[in-house]
Backbone as numpy.savetxt, mean C-alpha at the origin, in Angstrom:
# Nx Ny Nz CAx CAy CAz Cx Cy Cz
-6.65 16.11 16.04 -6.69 15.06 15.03 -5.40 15.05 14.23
-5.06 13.83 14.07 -3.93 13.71 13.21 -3.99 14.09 11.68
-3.39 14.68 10.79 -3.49 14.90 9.19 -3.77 13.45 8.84
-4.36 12.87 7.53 -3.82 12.11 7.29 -3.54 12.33 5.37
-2.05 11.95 5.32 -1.84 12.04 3.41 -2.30 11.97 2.47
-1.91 12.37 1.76 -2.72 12.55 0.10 -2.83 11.06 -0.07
-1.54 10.25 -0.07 -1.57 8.88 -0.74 -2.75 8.19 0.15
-3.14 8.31 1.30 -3.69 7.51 2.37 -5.07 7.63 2.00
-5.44 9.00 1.93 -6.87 9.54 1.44 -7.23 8.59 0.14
-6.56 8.76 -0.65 -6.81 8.11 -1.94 -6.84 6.64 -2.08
-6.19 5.92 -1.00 -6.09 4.20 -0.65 -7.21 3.74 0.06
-8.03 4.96 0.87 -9.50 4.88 1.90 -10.46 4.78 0.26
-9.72 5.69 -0.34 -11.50 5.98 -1.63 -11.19 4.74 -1.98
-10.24 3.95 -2.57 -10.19 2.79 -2.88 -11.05 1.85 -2.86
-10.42 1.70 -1.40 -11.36 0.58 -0.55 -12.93 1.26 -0.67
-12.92 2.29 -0.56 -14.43 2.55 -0.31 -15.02 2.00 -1.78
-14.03 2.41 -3.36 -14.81 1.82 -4.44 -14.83 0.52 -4.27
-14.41 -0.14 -3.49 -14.60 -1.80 -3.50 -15.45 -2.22 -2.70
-15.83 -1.14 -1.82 -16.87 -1.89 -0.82 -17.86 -1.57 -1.32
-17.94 -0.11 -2.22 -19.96 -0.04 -3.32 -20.21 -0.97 -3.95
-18.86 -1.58 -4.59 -18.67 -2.60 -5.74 -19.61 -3.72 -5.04
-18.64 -4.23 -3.95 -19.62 -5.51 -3.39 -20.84 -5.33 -3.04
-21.38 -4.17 -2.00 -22.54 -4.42 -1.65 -23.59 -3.71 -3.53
-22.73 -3.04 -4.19 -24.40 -3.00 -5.93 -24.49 -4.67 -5.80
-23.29 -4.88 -6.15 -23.02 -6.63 -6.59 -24.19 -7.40 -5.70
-24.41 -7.13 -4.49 -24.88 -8.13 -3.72 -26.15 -7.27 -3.97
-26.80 -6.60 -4.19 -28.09 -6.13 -4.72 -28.36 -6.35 -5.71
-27.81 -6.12 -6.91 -28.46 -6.43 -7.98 -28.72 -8.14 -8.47
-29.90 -8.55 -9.08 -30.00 -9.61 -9.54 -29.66 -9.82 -11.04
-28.57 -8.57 -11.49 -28.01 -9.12 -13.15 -26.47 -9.68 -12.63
-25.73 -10.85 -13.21 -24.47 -10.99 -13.45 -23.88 -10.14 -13.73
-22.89 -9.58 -13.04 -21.94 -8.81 -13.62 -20.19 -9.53 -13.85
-19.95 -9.61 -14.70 -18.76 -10.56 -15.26 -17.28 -9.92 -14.72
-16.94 -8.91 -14.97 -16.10 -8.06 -14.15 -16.16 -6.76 -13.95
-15.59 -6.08 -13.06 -15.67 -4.69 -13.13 -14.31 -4.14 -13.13
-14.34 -2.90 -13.35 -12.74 -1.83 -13.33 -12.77 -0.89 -13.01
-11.44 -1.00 -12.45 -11.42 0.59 -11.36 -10.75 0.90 -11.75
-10.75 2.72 -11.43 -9.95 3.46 -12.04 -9.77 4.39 -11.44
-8.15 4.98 -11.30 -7.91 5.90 -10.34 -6.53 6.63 -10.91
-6.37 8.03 -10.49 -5.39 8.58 -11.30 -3.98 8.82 -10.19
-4.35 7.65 -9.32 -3.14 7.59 -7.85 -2.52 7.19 -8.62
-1.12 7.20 -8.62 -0.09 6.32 -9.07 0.59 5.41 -7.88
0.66 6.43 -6.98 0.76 5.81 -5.38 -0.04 4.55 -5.16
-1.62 4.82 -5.49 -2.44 4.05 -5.07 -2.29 2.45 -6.11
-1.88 2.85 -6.88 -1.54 1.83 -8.00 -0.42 0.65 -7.85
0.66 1.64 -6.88 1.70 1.12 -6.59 1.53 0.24 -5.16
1.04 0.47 -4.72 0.63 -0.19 -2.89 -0.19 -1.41 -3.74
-1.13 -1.76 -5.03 -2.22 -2.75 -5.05 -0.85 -3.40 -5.93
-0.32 -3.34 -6.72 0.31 -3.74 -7.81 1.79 -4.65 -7.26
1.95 -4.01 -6.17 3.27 -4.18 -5.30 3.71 -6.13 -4.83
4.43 -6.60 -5.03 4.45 -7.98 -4.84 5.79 -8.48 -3.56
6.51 -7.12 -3.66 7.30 -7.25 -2.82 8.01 -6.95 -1.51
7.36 -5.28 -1.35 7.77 -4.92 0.01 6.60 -5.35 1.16
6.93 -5.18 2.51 5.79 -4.96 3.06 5.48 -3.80 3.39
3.89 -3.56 4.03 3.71 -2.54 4.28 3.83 -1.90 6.09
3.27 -0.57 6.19 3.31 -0.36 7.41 1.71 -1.06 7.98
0.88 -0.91 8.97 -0.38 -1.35 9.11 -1.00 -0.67 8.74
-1.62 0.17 8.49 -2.48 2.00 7.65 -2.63 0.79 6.43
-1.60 0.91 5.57 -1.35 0.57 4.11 -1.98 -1.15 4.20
-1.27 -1.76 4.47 -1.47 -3.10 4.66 -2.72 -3.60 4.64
-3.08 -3.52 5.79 -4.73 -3.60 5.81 -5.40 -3.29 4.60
-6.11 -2.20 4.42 -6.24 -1.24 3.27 -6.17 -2.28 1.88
-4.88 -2.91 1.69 -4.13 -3.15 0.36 -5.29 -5.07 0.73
-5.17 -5.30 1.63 -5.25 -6.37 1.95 -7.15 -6.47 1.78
-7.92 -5.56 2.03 -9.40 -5.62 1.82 -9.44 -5.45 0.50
-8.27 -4.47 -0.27 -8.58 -4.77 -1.62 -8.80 -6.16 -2.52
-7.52 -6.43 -2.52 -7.03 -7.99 -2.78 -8.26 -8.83 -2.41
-8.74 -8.99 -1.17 -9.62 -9.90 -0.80 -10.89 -10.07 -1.75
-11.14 -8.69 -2.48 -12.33 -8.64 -3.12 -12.05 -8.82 -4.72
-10.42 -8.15 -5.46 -10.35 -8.23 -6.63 -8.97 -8.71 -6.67
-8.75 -8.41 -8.37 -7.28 -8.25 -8.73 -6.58 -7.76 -8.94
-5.14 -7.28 -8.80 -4.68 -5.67 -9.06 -4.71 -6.19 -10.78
-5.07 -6.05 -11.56 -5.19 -6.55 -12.79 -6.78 -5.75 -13.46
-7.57 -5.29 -12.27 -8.93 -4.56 -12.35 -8.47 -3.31 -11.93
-7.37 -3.31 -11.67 -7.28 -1.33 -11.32 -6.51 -1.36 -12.73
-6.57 0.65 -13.23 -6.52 1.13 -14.12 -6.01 2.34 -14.08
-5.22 3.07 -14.85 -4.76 4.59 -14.29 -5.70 5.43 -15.68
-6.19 6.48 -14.44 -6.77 7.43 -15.51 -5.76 8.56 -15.53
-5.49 9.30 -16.50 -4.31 10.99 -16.45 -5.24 11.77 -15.64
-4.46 12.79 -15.51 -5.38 14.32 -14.77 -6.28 14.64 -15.29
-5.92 14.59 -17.24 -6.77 15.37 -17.72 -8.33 14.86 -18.16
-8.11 13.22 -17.92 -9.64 12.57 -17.69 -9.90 12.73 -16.77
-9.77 12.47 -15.62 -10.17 12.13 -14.14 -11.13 13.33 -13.81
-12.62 12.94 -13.46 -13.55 13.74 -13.55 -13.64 14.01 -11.54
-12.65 13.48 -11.06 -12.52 13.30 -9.96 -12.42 14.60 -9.10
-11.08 15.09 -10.29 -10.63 16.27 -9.26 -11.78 17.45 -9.48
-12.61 17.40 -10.50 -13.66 18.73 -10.43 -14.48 18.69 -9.77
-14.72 17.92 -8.66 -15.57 17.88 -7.42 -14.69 18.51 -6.12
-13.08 18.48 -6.48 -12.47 19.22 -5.42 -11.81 20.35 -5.74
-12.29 20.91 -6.77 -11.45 22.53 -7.50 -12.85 23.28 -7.07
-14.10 23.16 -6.18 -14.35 24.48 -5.82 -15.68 24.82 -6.94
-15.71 23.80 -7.90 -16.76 24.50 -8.66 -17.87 24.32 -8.07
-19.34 25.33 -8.57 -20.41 25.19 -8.03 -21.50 24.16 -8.36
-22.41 23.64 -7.61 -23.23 22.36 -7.88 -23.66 22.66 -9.62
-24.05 24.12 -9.81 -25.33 24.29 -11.09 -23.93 23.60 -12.08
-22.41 24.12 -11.78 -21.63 23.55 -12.64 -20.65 22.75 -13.23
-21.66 21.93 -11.82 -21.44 20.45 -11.97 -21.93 19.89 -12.94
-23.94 20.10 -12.67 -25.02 19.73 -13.27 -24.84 19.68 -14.83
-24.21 21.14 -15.17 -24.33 21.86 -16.26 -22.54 20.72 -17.21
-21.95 20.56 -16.38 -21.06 19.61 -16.82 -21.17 18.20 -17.17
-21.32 17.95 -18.97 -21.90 16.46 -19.24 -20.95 15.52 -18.57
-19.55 15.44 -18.90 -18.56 14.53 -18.48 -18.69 14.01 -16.93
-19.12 15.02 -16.26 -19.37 14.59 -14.84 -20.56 13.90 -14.63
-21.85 14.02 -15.54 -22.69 13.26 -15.29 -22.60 11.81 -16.25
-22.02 12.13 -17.21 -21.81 10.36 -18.02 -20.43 9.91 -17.93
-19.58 10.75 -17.50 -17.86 9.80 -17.28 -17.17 10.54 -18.50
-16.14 10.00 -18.21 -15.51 10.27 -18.85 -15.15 10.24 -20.80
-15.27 10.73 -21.78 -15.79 10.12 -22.99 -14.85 8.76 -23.33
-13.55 8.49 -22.97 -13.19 7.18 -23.29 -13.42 5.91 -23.25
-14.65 6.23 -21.80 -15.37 5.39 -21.35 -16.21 4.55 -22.31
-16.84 5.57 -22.94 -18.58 4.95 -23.56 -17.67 4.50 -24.95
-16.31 4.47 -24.85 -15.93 3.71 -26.25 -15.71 1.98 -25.99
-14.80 1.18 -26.60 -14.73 -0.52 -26.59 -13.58 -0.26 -25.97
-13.29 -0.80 -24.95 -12.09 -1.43 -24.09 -10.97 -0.97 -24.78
-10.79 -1.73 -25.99 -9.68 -1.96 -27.30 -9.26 -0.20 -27.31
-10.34 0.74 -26.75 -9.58 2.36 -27.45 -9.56 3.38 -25.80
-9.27 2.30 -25.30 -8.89 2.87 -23.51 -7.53 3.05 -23.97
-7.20 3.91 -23.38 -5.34 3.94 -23.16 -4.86 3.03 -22.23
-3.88 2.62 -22.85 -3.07 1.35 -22.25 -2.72 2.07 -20.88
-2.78 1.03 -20.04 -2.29 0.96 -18.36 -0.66 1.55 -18.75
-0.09 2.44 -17.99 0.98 2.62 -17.63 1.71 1.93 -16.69
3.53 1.78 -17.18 4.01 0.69 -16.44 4.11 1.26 -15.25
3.41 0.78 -14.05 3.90 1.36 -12.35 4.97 1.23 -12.34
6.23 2.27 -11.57 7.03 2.20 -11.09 7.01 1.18 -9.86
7.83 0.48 -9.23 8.31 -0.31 -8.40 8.20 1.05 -7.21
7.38 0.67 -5.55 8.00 1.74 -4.65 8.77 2.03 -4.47
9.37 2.75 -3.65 10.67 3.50 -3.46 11.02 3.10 -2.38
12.32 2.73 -1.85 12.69 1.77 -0.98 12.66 2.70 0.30
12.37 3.70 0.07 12.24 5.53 1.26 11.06 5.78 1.40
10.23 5.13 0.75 8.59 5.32 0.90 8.24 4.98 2.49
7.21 6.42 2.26 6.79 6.08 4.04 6.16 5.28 4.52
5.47 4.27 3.84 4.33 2.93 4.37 5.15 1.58 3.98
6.23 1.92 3.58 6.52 0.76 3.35 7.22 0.12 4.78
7.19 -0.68 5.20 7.22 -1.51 6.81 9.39 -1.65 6.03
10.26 -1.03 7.13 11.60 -1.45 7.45 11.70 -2.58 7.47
12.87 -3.03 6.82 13.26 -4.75 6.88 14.84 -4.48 8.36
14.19 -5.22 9.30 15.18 -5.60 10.21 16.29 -6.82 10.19
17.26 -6.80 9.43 18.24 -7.52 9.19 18.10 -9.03 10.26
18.61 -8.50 11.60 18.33 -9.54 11.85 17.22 -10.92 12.27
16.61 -10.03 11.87 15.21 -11.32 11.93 15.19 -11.94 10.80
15.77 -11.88 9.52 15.86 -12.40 8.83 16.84 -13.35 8.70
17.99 -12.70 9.31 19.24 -14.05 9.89 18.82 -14.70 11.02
17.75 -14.62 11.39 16.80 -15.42 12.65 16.18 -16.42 12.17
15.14 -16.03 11.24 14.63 -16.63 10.41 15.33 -17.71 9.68
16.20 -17.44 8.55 17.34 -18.55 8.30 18.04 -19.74 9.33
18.20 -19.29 10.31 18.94 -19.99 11.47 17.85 -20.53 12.56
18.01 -20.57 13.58 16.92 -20.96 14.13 16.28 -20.04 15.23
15.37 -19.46 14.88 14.18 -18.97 15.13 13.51 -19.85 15.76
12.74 -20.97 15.38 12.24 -22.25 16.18 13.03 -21.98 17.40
13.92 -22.37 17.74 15.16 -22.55 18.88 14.73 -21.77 19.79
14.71 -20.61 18.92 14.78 -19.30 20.00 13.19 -19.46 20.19
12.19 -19.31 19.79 10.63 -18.80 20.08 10.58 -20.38 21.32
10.90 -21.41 21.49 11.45 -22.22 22.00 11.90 -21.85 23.52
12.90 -21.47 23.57 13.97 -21.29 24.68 13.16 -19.92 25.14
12.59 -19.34 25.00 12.11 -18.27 25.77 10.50 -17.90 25.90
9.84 -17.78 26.85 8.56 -17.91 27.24 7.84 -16.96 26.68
7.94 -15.43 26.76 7.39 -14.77 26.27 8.04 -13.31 24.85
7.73 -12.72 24.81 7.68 -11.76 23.66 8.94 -10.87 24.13
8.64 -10.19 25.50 9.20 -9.26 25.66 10.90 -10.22 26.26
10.99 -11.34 26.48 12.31 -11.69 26.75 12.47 -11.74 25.19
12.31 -12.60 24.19 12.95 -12.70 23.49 13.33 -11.30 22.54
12.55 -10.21 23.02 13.29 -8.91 22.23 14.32 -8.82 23.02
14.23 -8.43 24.24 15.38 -8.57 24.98 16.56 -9.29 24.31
16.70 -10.81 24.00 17.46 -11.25 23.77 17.79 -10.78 22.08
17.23 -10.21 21.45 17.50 -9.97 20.18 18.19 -8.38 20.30
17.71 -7.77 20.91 18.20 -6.41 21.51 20.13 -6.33 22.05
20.25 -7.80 22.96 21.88 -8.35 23.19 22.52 -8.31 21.80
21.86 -9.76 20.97 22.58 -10.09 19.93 22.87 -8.95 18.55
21.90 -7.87 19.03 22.47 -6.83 17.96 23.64 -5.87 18.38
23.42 -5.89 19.92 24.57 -5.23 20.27 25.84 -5.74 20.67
25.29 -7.03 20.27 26.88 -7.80 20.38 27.45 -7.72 18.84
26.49 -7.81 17.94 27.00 -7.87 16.58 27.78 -6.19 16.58
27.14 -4.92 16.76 27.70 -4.17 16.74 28.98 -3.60 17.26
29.52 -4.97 18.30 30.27 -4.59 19.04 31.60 -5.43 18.16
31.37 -6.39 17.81 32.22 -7.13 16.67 32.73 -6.77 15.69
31.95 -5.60 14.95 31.82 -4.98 13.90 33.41 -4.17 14.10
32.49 -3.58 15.11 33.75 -1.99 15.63 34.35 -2.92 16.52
35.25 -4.11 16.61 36.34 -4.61 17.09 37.05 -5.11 15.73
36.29 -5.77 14.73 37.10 -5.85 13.59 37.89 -4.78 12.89
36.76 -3.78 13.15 37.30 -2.48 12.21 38.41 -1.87 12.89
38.89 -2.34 14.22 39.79 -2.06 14.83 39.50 -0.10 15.65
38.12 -0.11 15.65 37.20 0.72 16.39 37.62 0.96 17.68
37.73 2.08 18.71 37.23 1.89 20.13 35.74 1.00 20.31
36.10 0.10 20.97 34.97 -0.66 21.25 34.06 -0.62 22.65
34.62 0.21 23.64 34.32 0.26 24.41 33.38 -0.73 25.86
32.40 -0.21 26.43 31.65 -1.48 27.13 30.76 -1.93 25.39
30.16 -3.48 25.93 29.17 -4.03 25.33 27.41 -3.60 25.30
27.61 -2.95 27.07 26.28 -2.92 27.29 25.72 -1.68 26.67
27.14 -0.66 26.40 26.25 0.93 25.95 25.52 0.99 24.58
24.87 1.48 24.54 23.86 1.59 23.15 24.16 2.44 22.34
């Protein structure tokens, strides 16, 4: 079996709080006006909150069942030192669980008015080195600009037109290191 990451684990509980969310929701017969989630990921905060990179597919998906159900505007960061989360994974024993009020009623900031929650912290923006975040390939984006139509066009299937995008990068590379006054050698070597 493959590991899978801290950040990843914590983007599954996610989704999983959104999928109890819908199906109480779809059981109970009271209105419920909104709900809020709360999680002490910062990671996880950053993947829902995110407006600009893309992701890898793991993440994507994931980010994308969230969205479908809420708003990143309903997630919330709790600190370490609320998060009643991690004392279900430090090892303690059930009686002291039981015997622990905070774990059975939440957290105490909770049972106060909205107004005396601690303010949301500003997410950092991801990190352009982050591992889920999906690589931007230059030239598909100068594809995109230019004509792309043309090309999805002029060639029948998938695997020619990588092919042909596979040439035009190694022709660009070969231009590059002829300007720079490079050995340029053949075109075709990689």
């Amino acid at each position: 079996m493959q590991a899978v990451s801290i950040p990843r684990l914590e983007l599954m509980a996610a989704v999983l709080a959104v999928t109890m969310d819908q199906c109480i929701k779809g059981e109970l017969d009271i209105k419920i006006d909104e709900t809020m989630f709360w999680t002490d990921s910062t990671a996880v905060l950053q993947y829902i909150q995110n407006e600009s990179r893309r992701f890898k597919t793991f993440v994507a998906n994931r980010v994308a069942q969230i969205y479908h159900a809420l708003t990143p505007k309903q997630w919330r960061h709790v600190d370490t030192k609320s998060s009643l989360a991690d004392d279900g994974s430090r090892g303690l024993k059930a009686s002291e669980l039981l015997n622990n009020q905070p774990w059975i009623t939440g957290p105490e900031f909770l049972m106060k008015e909205d107004k005396f929650w601690t303010a949301p912290p500003e997410v950092l923006q991801l990190a352009q080195n982050d591992l889920q975040v999906q690589k931007e390939i230059s030239v598909f984006a100068t594809l995109l600009r230019g004509n792309m139509q043309d090309l999805l066009r002029r060639y029948s299937s998938w695997n020619k037109l990588k092919r042909v995008v596979v040439w035009l990068l190694r022709f660009k590379r070969w231009l590059l290191a002829k300007a720079k006054g490079e050995q340029t050698g053949k075109l075709m070597s990689s």
